[in-house]
CSV table of C-alpha atoms in Angstrom, one decimal:
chain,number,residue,atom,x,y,z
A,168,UNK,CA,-78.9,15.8,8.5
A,169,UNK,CA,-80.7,12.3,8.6
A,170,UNK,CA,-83.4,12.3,11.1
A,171,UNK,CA,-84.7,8.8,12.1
A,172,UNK,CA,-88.7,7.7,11.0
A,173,UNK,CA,-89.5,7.2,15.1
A,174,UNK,CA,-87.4,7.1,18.3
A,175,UNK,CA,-89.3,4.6,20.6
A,176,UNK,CA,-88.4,5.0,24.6
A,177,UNK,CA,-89.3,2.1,26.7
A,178,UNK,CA,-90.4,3.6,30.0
A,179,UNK,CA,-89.6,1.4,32.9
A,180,UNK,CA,-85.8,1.7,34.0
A,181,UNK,CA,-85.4,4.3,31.1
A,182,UNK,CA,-87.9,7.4,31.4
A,183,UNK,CA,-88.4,6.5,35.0
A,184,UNK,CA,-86.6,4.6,37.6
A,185,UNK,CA,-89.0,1.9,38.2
A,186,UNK,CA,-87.3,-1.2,37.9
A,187,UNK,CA,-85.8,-1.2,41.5
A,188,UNK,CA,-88.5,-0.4,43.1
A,189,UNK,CA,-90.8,-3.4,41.4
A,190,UNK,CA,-88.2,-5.8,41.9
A,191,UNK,CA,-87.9,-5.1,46.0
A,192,UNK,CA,-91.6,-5.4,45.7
A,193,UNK,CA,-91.4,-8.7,43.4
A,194,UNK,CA,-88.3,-10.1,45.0
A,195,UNK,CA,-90.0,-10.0,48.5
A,196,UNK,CA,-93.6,-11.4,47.0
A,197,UNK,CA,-91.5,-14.8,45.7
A,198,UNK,CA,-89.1,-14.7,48.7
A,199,UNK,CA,-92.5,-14.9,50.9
A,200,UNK,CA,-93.7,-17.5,48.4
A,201,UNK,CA,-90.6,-20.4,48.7
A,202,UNK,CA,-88.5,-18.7,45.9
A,203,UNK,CA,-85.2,-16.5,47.7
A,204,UNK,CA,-84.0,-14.2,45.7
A,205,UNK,CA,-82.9,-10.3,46.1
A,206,UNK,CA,-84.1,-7.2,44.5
A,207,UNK,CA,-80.9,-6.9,43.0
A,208,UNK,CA,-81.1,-10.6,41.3
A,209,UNK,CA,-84.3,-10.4,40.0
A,210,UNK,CA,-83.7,-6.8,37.7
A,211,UNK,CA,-80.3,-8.2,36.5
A,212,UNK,CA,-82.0,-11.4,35.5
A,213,UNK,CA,-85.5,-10.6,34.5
A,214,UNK,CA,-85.9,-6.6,34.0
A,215,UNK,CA,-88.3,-5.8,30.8
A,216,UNK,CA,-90.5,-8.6,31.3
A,217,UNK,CA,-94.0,-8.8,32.8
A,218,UNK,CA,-94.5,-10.3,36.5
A,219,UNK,CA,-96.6,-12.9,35.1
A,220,UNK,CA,-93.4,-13.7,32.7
A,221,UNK,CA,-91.0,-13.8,35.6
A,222,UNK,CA,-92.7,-16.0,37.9
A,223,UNK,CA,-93.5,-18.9,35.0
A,224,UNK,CA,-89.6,-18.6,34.3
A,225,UNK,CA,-89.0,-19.0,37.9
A,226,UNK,CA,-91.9,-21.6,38.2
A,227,UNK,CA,-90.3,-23.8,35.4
A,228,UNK,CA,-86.5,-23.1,36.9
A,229,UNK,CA,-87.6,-24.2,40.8
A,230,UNK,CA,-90.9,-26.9,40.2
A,231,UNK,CA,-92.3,-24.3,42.7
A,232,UNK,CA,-95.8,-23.8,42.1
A,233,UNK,CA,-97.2,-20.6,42.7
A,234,UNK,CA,-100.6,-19.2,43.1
A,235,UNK,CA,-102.3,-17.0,40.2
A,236,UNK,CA,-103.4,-14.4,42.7
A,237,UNK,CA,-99.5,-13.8,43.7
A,238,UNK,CA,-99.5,-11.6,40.3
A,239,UNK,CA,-102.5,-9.3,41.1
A,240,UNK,CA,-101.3,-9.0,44.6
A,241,UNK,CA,-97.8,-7.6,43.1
A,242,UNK,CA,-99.6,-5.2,40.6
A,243,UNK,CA,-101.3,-3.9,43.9
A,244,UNK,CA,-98.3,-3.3,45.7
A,245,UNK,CA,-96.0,-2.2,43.0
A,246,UNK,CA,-98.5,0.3,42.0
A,247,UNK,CA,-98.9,1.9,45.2
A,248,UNK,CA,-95.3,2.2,45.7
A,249,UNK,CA,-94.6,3.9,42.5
A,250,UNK,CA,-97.2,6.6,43.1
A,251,UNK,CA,-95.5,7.3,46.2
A,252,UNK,CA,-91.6,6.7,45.2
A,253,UNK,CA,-91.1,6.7,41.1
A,254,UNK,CA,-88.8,9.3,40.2
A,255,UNK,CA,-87.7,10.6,36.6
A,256,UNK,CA,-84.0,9.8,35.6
A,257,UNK,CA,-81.5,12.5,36.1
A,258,UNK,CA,-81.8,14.4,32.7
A,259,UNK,CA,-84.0,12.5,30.7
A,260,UNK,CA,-86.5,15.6,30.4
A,261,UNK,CA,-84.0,17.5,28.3
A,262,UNK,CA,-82.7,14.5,26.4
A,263,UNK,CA,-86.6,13.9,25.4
A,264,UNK,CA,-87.0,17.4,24.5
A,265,UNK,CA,-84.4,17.6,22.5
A,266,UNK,CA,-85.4,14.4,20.3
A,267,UNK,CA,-86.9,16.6,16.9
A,268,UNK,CA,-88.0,13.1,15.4
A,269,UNK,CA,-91.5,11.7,16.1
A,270,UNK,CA,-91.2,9.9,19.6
A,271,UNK,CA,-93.8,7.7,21.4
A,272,UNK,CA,-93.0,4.9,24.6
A,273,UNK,CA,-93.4,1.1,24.3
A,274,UNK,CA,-93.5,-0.9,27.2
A,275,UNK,CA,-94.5,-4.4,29.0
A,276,UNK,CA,-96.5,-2.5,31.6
A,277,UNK,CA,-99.9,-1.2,31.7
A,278,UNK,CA,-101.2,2.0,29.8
A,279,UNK,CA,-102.8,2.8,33.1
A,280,UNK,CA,-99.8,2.6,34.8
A,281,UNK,CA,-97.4,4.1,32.5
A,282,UNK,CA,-99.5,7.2,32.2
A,283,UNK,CA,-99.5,7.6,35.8
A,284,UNK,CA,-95.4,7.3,36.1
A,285,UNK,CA,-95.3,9.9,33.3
A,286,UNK,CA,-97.8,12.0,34.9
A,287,UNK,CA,-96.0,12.1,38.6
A,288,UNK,CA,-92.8,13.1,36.2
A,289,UNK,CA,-94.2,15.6,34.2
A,290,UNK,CA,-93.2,13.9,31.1
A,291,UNK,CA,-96.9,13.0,29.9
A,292,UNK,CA,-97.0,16.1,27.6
A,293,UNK,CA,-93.8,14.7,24.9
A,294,UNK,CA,-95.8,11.5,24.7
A,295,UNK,CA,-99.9,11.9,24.7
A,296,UNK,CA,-101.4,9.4,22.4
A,297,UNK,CA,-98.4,7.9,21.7
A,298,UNK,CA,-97.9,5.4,24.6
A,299,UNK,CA,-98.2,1.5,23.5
A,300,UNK,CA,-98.6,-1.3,25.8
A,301,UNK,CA,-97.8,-4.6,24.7
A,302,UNK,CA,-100.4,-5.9,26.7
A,303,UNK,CA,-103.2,-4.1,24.8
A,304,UNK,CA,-101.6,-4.3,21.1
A,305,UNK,CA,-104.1,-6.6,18.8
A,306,UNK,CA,-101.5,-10.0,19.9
A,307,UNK,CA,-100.8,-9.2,23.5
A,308,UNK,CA,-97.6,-10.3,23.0
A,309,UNK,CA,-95.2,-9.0,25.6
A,310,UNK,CA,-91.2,-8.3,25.2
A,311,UNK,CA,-89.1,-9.8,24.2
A,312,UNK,CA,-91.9,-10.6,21.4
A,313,UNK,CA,-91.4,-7.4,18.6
A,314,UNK,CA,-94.9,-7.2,18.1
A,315,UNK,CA,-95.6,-3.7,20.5
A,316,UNK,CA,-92.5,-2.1,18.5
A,317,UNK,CA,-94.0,-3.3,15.1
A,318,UNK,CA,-97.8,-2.3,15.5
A,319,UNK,CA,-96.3,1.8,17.4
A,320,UNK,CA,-94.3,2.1,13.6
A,321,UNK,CA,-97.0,1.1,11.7
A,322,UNK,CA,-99.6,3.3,13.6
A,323,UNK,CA,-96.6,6.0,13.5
A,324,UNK,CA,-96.0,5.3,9.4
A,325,UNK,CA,-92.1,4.6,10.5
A,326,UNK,CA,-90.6,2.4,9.0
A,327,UNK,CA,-88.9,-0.1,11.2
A,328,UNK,CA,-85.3,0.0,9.9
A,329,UNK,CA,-85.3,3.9,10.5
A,330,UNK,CA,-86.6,3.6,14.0
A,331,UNK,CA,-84.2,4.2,17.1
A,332,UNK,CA,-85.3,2.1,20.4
A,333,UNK,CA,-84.2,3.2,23.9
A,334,UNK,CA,-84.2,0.0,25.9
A,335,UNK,CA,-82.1,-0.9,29.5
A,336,UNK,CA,-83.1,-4.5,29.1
A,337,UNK,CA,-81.6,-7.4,27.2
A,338,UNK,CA,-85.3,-8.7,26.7
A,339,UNK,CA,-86.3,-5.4,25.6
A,340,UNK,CA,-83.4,-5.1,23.1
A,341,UNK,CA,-83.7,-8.8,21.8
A,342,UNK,CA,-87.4,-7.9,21.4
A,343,UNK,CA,-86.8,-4.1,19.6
A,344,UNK,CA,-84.0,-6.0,17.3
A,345,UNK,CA,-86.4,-8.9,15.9
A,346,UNK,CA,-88.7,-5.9,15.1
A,347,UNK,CA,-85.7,-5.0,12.4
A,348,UNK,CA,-85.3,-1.6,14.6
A,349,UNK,CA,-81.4,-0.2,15.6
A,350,UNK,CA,-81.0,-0.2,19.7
A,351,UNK,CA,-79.3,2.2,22.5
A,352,UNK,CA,-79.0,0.8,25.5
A,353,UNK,CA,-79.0,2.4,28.5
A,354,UNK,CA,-77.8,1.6,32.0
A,355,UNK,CA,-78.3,5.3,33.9
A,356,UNK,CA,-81.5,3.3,35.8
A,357,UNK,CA,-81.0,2.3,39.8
A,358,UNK,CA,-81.3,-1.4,38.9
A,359,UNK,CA,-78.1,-1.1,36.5
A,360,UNK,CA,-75.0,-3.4,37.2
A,361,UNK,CA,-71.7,-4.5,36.3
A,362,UNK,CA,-72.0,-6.0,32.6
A,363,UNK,CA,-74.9,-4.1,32.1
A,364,UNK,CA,-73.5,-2.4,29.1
A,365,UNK,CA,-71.8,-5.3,28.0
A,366,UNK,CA,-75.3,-7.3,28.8
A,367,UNK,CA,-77.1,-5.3,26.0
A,368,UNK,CA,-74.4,-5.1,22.8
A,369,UNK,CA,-74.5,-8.6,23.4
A,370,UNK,CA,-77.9,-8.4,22.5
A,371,UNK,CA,-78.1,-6.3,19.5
A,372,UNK,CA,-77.4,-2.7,21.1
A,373,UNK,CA,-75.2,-0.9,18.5
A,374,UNK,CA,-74.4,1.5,21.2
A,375,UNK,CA,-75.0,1.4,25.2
A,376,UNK,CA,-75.4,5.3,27.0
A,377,UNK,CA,-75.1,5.8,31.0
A,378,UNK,CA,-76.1,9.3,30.6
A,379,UNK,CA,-79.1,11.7,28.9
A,380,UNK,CA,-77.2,14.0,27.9
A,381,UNK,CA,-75.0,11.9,25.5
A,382,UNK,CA,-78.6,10.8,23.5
A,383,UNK,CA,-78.8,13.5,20.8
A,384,UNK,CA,-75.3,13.3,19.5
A,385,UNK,CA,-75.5,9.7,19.8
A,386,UNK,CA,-78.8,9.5,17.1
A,387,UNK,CA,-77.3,12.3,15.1
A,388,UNK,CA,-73.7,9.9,14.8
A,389,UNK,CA,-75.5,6.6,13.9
A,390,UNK,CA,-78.0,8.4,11.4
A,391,UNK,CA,-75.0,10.0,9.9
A,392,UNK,CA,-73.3,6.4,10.1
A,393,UNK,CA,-76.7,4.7,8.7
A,394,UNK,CA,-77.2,7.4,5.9
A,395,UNK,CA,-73.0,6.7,4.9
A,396,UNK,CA,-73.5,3.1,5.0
């Protein structure tokens, strides 16, 4: 059977259930700030990207100017409440296990931080020394810039066509496709809603999941599908 070069999980909203709980935290922080908007608004429109990255789209969209330190101050905050709160995804231990392909995470947040969600999770162990931030790759380039999928295949030997990308965000998909890499969506995250799935075929997914437990036959059928082609 074809096995793919690299199967890349992005973390937040995928390994763990993060996303909801930064945007309550990010939605309030803006809210506070001049900008309304709810939790549940912010992940649809702007989960995958950075804080910094959301507020200069909302900057540009309202004229409302907000103040640098407003991004520190959510890292704080969102921090402490995913040590207290960040839970795995129902299933995704077994789904990871059962990936027999090289695996590593890519993601928009923090190496720091990422190791940390893993850790509370127990998931660490499937990816040690194989968790890439875009913030520290040699460009700093976040999604939905393909430069963090591009430099984890070319320190992983993969080549990029051959590579499988989890991803729950259309930033992260649009990102993971420019990168030349085949997508899964996945909408089995808290911060998931209606047109989710349909959200990320429109950007490039070949296939969207809602749960773990459908991952390995999915890979298996599009490296079949890939291998046919």
């Amino acid at each position: 059977m074809p096995q793919p070069d690299l199967v890349i999980f992005d973390c937040d909203g995928v390994l763990v259930d993060s996303e909801i709980i930064a945007a309550r935290v990010e939605a309030e922080l803006l809210t506070l700030a001049g900008y309304e908007i709810s939790a549940e608004e912010l992940a649809e429109t702007y989960a995958g990207l950075t804080f910094k990255d959301i507020m200069m789209r909302v900057e540009e969209k309202s004229s409302i100017p907000f103040q640098v330190s407003l991004i520190d101050r959510a890292e704080e905050l969102v921090d402490r409440k995913l040590r207290s709160d960040v839970r795995a995804i129902d299933g995704v231990r077994e789904a990871v296990a059962a990936v027999t392909a090289p695996r590593c995470v890519c993601s928009n947040s923090r190496s720091e931080r990422i190791e940390f969600m893993l850790e509370k999770v127990h998931l660490l162990p499937f990816f040690k020394d194989r968790i890439f931030s875009a913030m520290e790759t040699p460009t700093g380039k976040t999604k939905p810039a393909p430069d963090v999928f591009l430099f984890a295949a070319e320190k992983l030997n993969a080549t990029p066509a051959n590579t499988f990308v989890i991803e729950d965000s259309v930033h992260g998909v649009h990102g993971a496709r420019a990168a030349g890499m085949r997508v899964i969506g996945f909408t089995g995250a808290a911060h998931s809603y209606p047109g989710h799935a349909d959200a990320l075929t429109e950007a490039g997914a070949e296939t969207v999941i809602r749960r773990w437990a459908e991952l390995k036959s999915v890979i298996a059928a599009l490296s079949e599908w890939s291998a046919d082609a």
